mmCIF file of C-alpha atoms in Angstrom:
data_model
loop_
_atom_site.group_PDB
_atom_site.id
_atom_site.type_symbol
_atom_site.label_atom_id
_atom_site.label_comp_id
_atom_site.label_asym_id
_atom_site.label_seq_id
_atom_site.Cartn_x
_atom_site.Cartn_y
_atom_site.Cartn_z
ATOM 1 C CA MET A 17 135.923 65.625 121.804
ATOM 2 C CA THR A 18 133.158 68.509 120.130
ATOM 3 C CA ALA A 19 135.300 70.889 118.013
ATOM 4 C CA LEU A 20 134.233 74.459 118.792
ATOM 5 C CA PRO A 21 132.511 76.698 115.571
ATOM 6 C CA ALA A 22 134.940 78.450 113.784
ATOM 7 C CA LYS A 23 135.086 82.074 114.649
ATOM 8 C CA THR A 24 134.161 83.246 111.077
ATOM 9 C CA PRO A 25 134.147 87.108 109.746
ATOM 10 C CA ARG A 26 130.465 86.640 110.115
ATOM 11 C CA ASN A 27 130.044 85.687 113.372
ATOM 12 C CA ARG A 28 132.685 88.572 114.377
ATOM 13 C CA ARG A 29 130.308 91.237 112.646
ATOM 14 C CA LEU A 30 127.438 89.637 114.958
ATOM 15 C CA ARG A 31 129.602 90.211 117.872
ATOM 16 C CA SER A 32 131.071 93.334 117.242
ATOM 17 C CA ALA A 33 127.265 94.748 116.433
ATOM 18 C CA ARG A 34 125.875 93.590 119.897
ATOM 19 C CA THR A 35 128.856 95.385 121.445
ATOM 20 C CA ILE A 36 128.234 98.315 119.870
ATOM 21 C CA LEU A 37 124.499 98.525 120.336
ATOM 22 C CA ALA A 38 124.967 97.753 124.119
ATOM 23 C CA LEU A 39 127.591 100.300 124.584
ATOM 24 C CA MET A 40 125.131 102.819 122.854
ATOM 25 C CA LEU A 41 122.430 101.711 125.210
ATOM 26 C CA ARG A 42 124.950 102.128 127.798
ATOM 27 C CA GLU A 43 125.593 105.831 126.707
ATOM 28 C CA MET A 44 122.282 106.668 126.546
ATOM 29 C CA ALA A 45 121.757 105.659 130.409
ATOM 30 C CA THR A 46 124.268 107.126 131.745
ATOM 31 C CA SER A 47 124.603 110.594 129.683
ATOM 32 C CA TYR A 48 120.723 110.921 129.353
ATOM 33 C CA GLY A 49 119.191 108.864 132.606
ATOM 34 C CA ARG A 50 117.184 105.891 132.160
ATOM 35 C CA SER A 51 114.222 107.705 131.259
ATOM 36 C CA ILE A 52 113.219 108.790 128.083
ATOM 37 C CA MET A 53 112.883 112.950 129.001
ATOM 38 C CA GLY A 54 116.576 112.580 129.838
ATOM 39 C CA TYR A 55 117.199 111.927 125.872
ATOM 40 C CA LEU A 56 114.085 114.554 125.044
ATOM 41 C CA TRP A 57 116.024 116.783 126.598
ATOM 42 C CA ALA A 58 119.596 116.111 124.636
ATOM 43 C CA ILE A 59 117.210 116.811 121.531
ATOM 44 C CA VAL A 60 115.333 119.752 123.070
ATOM 45 C CA GLU A 61 118.497 121.614 124.807
ATOM 46 C CA PRO A 62 120.321 122.189 121.101
ATOM 47 C CA VAL A 63 117.692 123.123 119.338
ATOM 48 C CA ALA A 64 116.499 125.699 122.091
ATOM 49 C CA ALA A 65 120.324 127.237 121.706
ATOM 50 C CA LEU A 66 120.281 127.757 118.537
ATOM 51 C CA ALA A 67 117.048 129.335 118.248
ATOM 52 C CA LEU A 68 118.387 131.685 120.495
ATOM 53 C CA MET A 69 121.513 132.018 118.720
ATOM 54 C CA THR A 70 119.570 132.586 115.411
ATOM 55 C CA VAL A 71 117.267 135.480 117.452
ATOM 56 C CA VAL A 72 120.890 137.236 118.585
ATOM 57 C CA PHE A 73 122.401 137.035 115.402
ATOM 58 C CA SER A 74 119.506 137.915 112.914
ATOM 59 C CA VAL A 75 119.010 141.374 114.684
ATOM 60 C CA PHE A 76 122.504 141.803 113.521
ATOM 61 C CA LEU A 77 122.676 140.386 109.998
ATOM 62 C CA ARG A 78 118.410 140.615 109.157
ATOM 63 C CA SER A 79 119.749 140.197 105.106
ATOM 64 C CA PRO A 80 121.425 136.564 104.389
ATOM 65 C CA PRO A 81 123.657 136.559 101.838
ATOM 66 C CA ILE A 82 121.231 133.653 100.083
ATOM 67 C CA GLY A 83 117.230 133.599 100.266
ATOM 68 C CA SER A 84 115.562 135.855 102.624
ATOM 69 C CA ASN A 85 115.554 133.881 105.922
ATOM 70 C CA PHE A 86 118.420 134.553 108.134
ATOM 71 C CA PRO A 87 117.721 131.819 110.478
ATOM 72 C CA LEU A 88 117.242 129.171 108.104
ATOM 73 C CA PHE A 89 120.660 130.703 106.175
ATOM 74 C CA TYR A 90 122.711 130.620 109.549
ATOM 75 C CA ALA A 91 121.113 127.113 110.544
ATOM 76 C CA SER A 92 122.199 125.700 107.172
ATOM 77 C CA GLY A 93 125.838 126.433 107.983
ATOM 78 C CA PHE A 94 125.762 125.642 111.957
ATOM 79 C CA LEU A 95 123.897 122.583 111.928
ATOM 80 C CA VAL A 96 126.885 121.004 109.940
ATOM 81 C CA PHE A 97 129.289 122.807 111.673
ATOM 82 C CA ASN A 98 127.891 121.232 115.178
ATOM 83 C CA ILE A 99 128.366 117.931 113.938
ATOM 84 C CA TYR A 100 132.287 118.597 113.121
ATOM 85 C CA VAL A 101 132.323 119.382 116.909
ATOM 86 C CA ASP A 102 130.215 117.888 118.920
ATOM 87 C CA VAL A 103 130.299 114.331 117.234
ATOM 88 C CA GLY A 104 133.892 114.460 116.537
ATOM 89 C CA ASN A 105 134.914 115.571 120.164
ATOM 90 C CA ASN A 106 132.299 112.983 121.697
ATOM 91 C CA ALA A 107 134.110 109.927 119.461
ATOM 92 C CA ALA A 108 137.562 111.047 120.255
ATOM 93 C CA ARG A 109 136.766 111.227 123.924
ATOM 94 C CA ALA A 110 135.081 107.303 123.673
ATOM 95 C CA VAL A 111 138.035 105.718 125.180
ATOM 96 C CA GLN A 112 138.453 107.738 127.821
ATOM 97 C CA TYR A 113 134.583 107.607 128.454
ATOM 98 C CA SER A 114 134.247 103.685 128.360
ATOM 99 C CA ARG A 115 137.803 102.498 129.195
ATOM 100 C CA PRO A 116 136.841 100.118 132.452
ATOM 101 C CA LEU A 117 135.041 98.083 129.773
ATOM 102 C CA LEU A 118 138.105 97.760 127.288
ATOM 103 C CA GLU A 119 139.278 95.367 130.061
ATOM 104 C CA PHE A 120 136.651 92.722 128.235
ATOM 105 C CA PRO A 121 137.924 91.064 125.023
ATOM 106 C CA ALA A 122 134.983 91.494 123.886
ATOM 107 C CA VAL A 123 135.053 95.419 123.610
ATOM 108 C CA THR A 124 137.594 96.897 121.312
ATOM 109 C CA PRO A 125 138.332 100.908 120.962
ATOM 110 C CA LEU A 126 137.129 100.886 117.397
ATOM 111 C CA ASP A 127 133.634 99.595 119.057
ATOM 112 C CA THR A 128 133.718 102.595 122.017
ATOM 113 C CA ILE A 129 134.205 104.870 119.219
ATOM 114 C CA LEU A 130 131.617 103.806 116.961
ATOM 115 C CA ALA A 131 128.798 103.595 119.785
ATOM 116 C CA ARG A 132 129.178 106.974 120.966
ATOM 117 C CA PHE A 133 129.618 108.117 116.839
ATOM 118 C CA LEU A 134 126.466 106.532 116.193
ATOM 119 C CA LEU A 135 124.121 108.023 118.915
ATOM 120 C CA ASN A 136 125.468 111.263 118.690
ATOM 121 C CA PHE A 137 125.042 111.481 115.300
ATOM 122 C CA LEU A 138 121.615 109.821 114.906
ATOM 123 C CA THR A 139 120.988 112.533 117.913
ATOM 124 C CA HIS A 140 122.221 115.623 115.725
ATOM 125 C CA LEU A 141 120.340 114.202 112.930
ATOM 126 C CA MET A 142 117.078 114.304 114.934
ATOM 127 C CA VAL A 143 117.897 118.058 115.805
ATOM 128 C CA ILE A 144 118.529 118.805 112.245
ATOM 129 C CA ALA A 145 115.287 117.585 110.983
ATOM 130 C CA ILE A 146 112.954 119.379 113.814
ATOM 131 C CA ILE A 147 114.876 122.984 113.236
ATOM 132 C CA LEU A 148 114.743 122.965 109.708
ATOM 133 C CA THR A 149 111.184 121.476 109.871
ATOM 134 C CA GLY A 150 110.554 124.089 112.524
ATOM 135 C CA ILE A 151 111.833 126.846 110.493
ATOM 136 C CA ILE A 152 109.980 126.283 107.485
ATOM 137 C CA GLU A 153 106.890 126.136 109.427
ATOM 138 C CA ILE A 154 107.200 128.820 111.711
ATOM 139 C CA TYR A 155 108.448 131.347 108.642
ATOM 140 C CA ASP A 156 106.010 130.016 106.231
ATOM 141 C CA LEU A 157 108.864 129.323 103.416
ATOM 142 C CA HIS A 158 107.879 127.356 100.397
ATOM 143 C CA GLN A 159 111.605 125.857 100.056
ATOM 144 C CA ILE A 160 112.231 123.468 97.766
ATOM 145 C CA MET A 161 115.409 121.118 98.568
ATOM 146 C CA ASP A 162 117.687 118.879 96.808
ATOM 147 C CA PHE A 163 117.299 116.225 99.517
ATOM 148 C CA ARG A 164 120.211 114.202 97.712
ATOM 149 C CA LYS A 165 122.346 117.144 98.246
ATOM 150 C CA LEU A 166 120.880 117.484 101.857
ATOM 151 C CA ILE A 167 121.734 113.676 102.680
ATOM 152 C CA LEU A 168 125.090 113.763 100.841
ATOM 153 C CA ALA A 169 126.094 116.946 103.132
ATOM 154 C CA LEU A 170 125.239 114.982 106.096
ATOM 155 C CA VAL A 171 126.913 111.779 105.391
ATOM 156 C CA ILE A 172 130.079 113.454 104.558
ATOM 157 C CA ALA A 173 129.748 115.910 107.462
ATOM 158 C CA GLY A 174 129.245 112.421 109.888
ATOM 159 C CA GLY A 175 132.103 110.522 108.031
ATOM 160 C CA PHE A 176 134.746 113.809 108.551
ATOM 161 C CA ALA A 177 133.454 114.075 112.290
ATOM 162 C CA LEU A 178 133.768 109.951 112.664
ATOM 163 C CA SER A 179 137.621 110.709 111.270
ATOM 164 C CA ILE A 180 138.444 113.517 113.790
ATOM 165 C CA GLY A 181 137.633 111.358 116.561
ATOM 166 C CA VAL A 182 139.525 108.174 115.067
ATOM 167 C CA PHE A 183 142.115 110.315 114.470
ATOM 168 C CA ASN A 184 142.066 112.519 118.098
ATOM 169 C CA CYS A 185 141.388 109.423 120.133
ATOM 170 C CA TYR A 186 145.039 108.219 121.000
ATOM 171 C CA LEU A 187 145.855 112.148 121.400
ATOM 172 C CA PHE A 188 143.405 112.464 124.214
ATOM 173 C CA VAL A 189 144.734 109.795 125.831
ATOM 174 C CA ALA A 190 147.974 109.764 125.476
ATOM 175 C CA TYR A 191 148.435 113.591 125.683
ATOM 176 C CA PRO A 192 145.600 114.859 128.231
ATOM 177 C CA SER A 193 146.734 118.811 127.311
ATOM 178 C CA TYR A 194 146.444 117.978 123.898
ATOM 179 C CA ALA A 195 142.311 118.412 124.470
ATOM 180 C CA GLN A 196 142.704 121.848 124.931
ATOM 181 C CA ILE A 197 145.036 122.683 122.424
ATOM 182 C CA TRP A 198 142.577 121.055 120.151
ATOM 183 C CA ALA A 199 139.917 123.241 121.380
ATOM 184 C CA ILE A 200 141.990 126.273 121.023
ATOM 185 C CA LEU A 201 143.179 125.662 117.446
ATOM 186 C CA ASN A 202 139.076 124.633 116.516
ATOM 187 C CA ARG A 203 138.045 128.383 117.766
ATOM 188 C CA PRO A 204 138.460 130.119 114.737
ATOM 189 C CA MET A 205 136.746 127.522 112.987
ATOM 190 C CA PHE A 206 133.310 128.960 113.916
ATOM 191 C CA ILE A 207 134.446 132.102 111.902
ATOM 192 C CA VAL A 208 136.151 130.712 108.800
ATOM 193 C CA SER A 209 133.879 127.730 108.137
ATOM 194 C CA GLY A 210 131.414 129.797 106.042
ATOM 195 C CA ILE A 211 128.468 129.972 108.698
ATOM 196 C CA PHE A 212 128.090 133.691 108.424
ATOM 197 C CA PHE A 213 128.957 134.307 104.794
ATOM 198 C CA LEU A 214 129.052 132.500 101.129
ATOM 199 C CA PHE A 215 132.489 131.302 100.358
ATOM 200 C CA ASP A 216 131.976 132.499 96.818
ATOM 201 C CA GLN A 217 131.694 135.985 98.116
ATOM 202 C CA VAL A 218 135.275 135.897 99.960
ATOM 203 C CA PRO A 219 137.998 137.830 98.002
ATOM 204 C CA GLN A 220 140.849 136.587 96.615
ATOM 205 C CA PRO A 221 143.633 135.282 97.982
ATOM 206 C CA PHE A 222 141.686 134.255 101.084
ATOM 207 C CA ARG A 223 139.275 132.277 98.683
ATOM 208 C CA ASP A 224 141.704 130.331 97.847
ATOM 209 C CA ILE A 225 143.136 129.499 101.581
ATOM 210 C CA LEU A 226 139.764 128.662 102.465
ATOM 211 C CA TRP A 227 139.093 125.983 99.973
ATOM 212 C CA PHE A 228 141.440 123.832 102.091
ATOM 213 C CA ASN A 229 138.830 124.017 105.097
ATOM 214 C CA PRO A 230 137.346 120.926 104.582
ATOM 215 C CA ILE A 231 134.046 122.165 106.576
ATOM 216 C CA VAL A 232 133.389 124.974 103.938
ATOM 217 C CA HIS A 233 132.705 122.010 101.228
ATOM 218 C CA ILE A 234 130.310 120.554 103.637
ATOM 219 C CA VAL A 235 128.595 123.812 104.745
ATOM 220 C CA GLY A 236 128.654 124.517 101.274
ATOM 221 C CA LEU A 237 127.119 120.972 99.679
ATOM 222 C CA MET A 238 124.306 121.670 102.663
ATOM 223 C CA ARG A 239 123.382 125.122 101.428
ATOM 224 C CA ALA A 240 123.143 123.455 97.922
ATOM 225 C CA GLY A 241 121.013 121.217 99.182
ATOM 226 C CA ILE A 242 118.559 123.889 101.096
ATOM 227 C CA TYR A 243 118.551 126.619 98.450
ATOM 228 C CA PRO A 244 118.659 124.904 94.742
ATOM 229 C CA THR A 245 119.748 128.284 93.142
ATOM 230 C CA TYR A 246 122.440 127.772 94.950
ATOM 231 C CA GLU A 247 125.256 126.237 93.008
ATOM 232 C CA ALA A 248 128.209 125.526 94.927
ATOM 233 C CA ASN A 249 130.700 125.022 92.063
ATOM 234 C CA TYR A 250 133.448 124.892 94.911
ATOM 235 C CA VAL A 251 132.736 122.083 96.370
ATOM 236 C CA SER A 252 134.648 118.859 96.200
ATOM 237 C CA VAL A 253 133.340 115.821 97.746
ATOM 238 C CA THR A 254 136.574 113.766 96.699
ATOM 239 C CA TYR A 255 138.657 116.205 99.010
ATOM 240 C CA VAL A 256 136.351 115.661 102.022
ATOM 241 C CA ILE A 257 136.596 112.026 101.635
ATOM 242 C CA GLY A 258 140.211 111.850 100.872
ATOM 243 C CA ILE A 259 140.764 113.973 103.877
ATOM 244 C CA SER A 260 138.745 111.755 105.631
ATOM 245 C CA MET A 261 140.270 108.806 105.148
ATOM 246 C CA VAL A 262 143.629 109.739 105.679
ATOM 247 C CA LEU A 263 142.990 110.821 109.198
ATOM 248 C CA SER A 264 141.117 107.970 110.020
ATOM 249 C CA LEU A 265 143.863 105.357 108.365
ATOM 250 C CA ILE A 266 146.752 107.522 110.755
ATOM 251 C CA GLY A 267 144.219 107.368 113.928
ATOM 252 C CA LEU A 268 143.378 103.586 113.341
ATOM 253 C CA HIS A 269 147.347 103.015 113.311
ATOM 254 C CA LEU A 270 147.785 105.033 116.301
ATOM 255 C CA ILE A 271 145.194 103.123 117.873
ATOM 256 C CA ARG A 272 146.589 99.605 117.009
ATOM 257 C CA ARG A 273 150.135 100.300 117.637
ATOM 258 C CA TYR A 274 150.064 102.750 120.646
ATOM 259 C CA LEU A 275 146.783 102.680 122.391
ATOM 260 C CA ARG A 276 147.132 100.120 125.045
ATOM 261 C CA ASP A 277 150.366 101.378 126.007
ATOM 262 C CA ALA A 278 149.135 104.485 126.081
ATOM 263 C CA MET A 279 146.477 103.574 128.678
ATOM 264 C CA ASN A 280 149.042 102.113 131.144
ATOM 265 C CA LEU A 281 150.635 105.205 131.619
#
């Protein structure tokens, strides 16, 4: 009898990669339709929504705290904040969305989370590129950007959103009402994450309290990448990565030990 090939780590990685790609294609087909226009609308819609919000807020806040263009200042904070909210929530709901597929041995909960995260994160990166390019071209801004800081901000924003998704995945399944509680708890984050103001301008002792908000660091790094004169010395990439790793480890433990039982409730 011919022996079956052993399941090497490389084979498992390839199988997982194929599974994630298949899940991403399924997500695109079900969420955006089977035509390219469905996916394009997923890009155009947030661009149009942000443009409308920018116009509304710029009427009341004509002079941004840094730079001379309010739409650029607003976008520099809102875009990474939206990664945290939208990508994190979509990743957290991945198991609920792909629950029937988890009956197949080839599909794991982590595969569904990674697939949904990658698709949504890549979509947001496209939206960010379109919006920033559009603002610079429309307003004829001669903006010199630090792309190293800009890319780093987007990477840690994605990593933090993924950690939020992994952490909340089990909780969303085991406690359905927790999703509403999480949404309520996140409403003040839009105000206290530095979207409309600079962290440096917050008076004490509130500045020391806001420092513990990881989004403040991501927004600050994003602005340091867009505005080369803005130093953002308060930003701690290590702090954000540390928070992300802790949340991910806790979430992975909950998924491995308790998720299957929660799904059978």
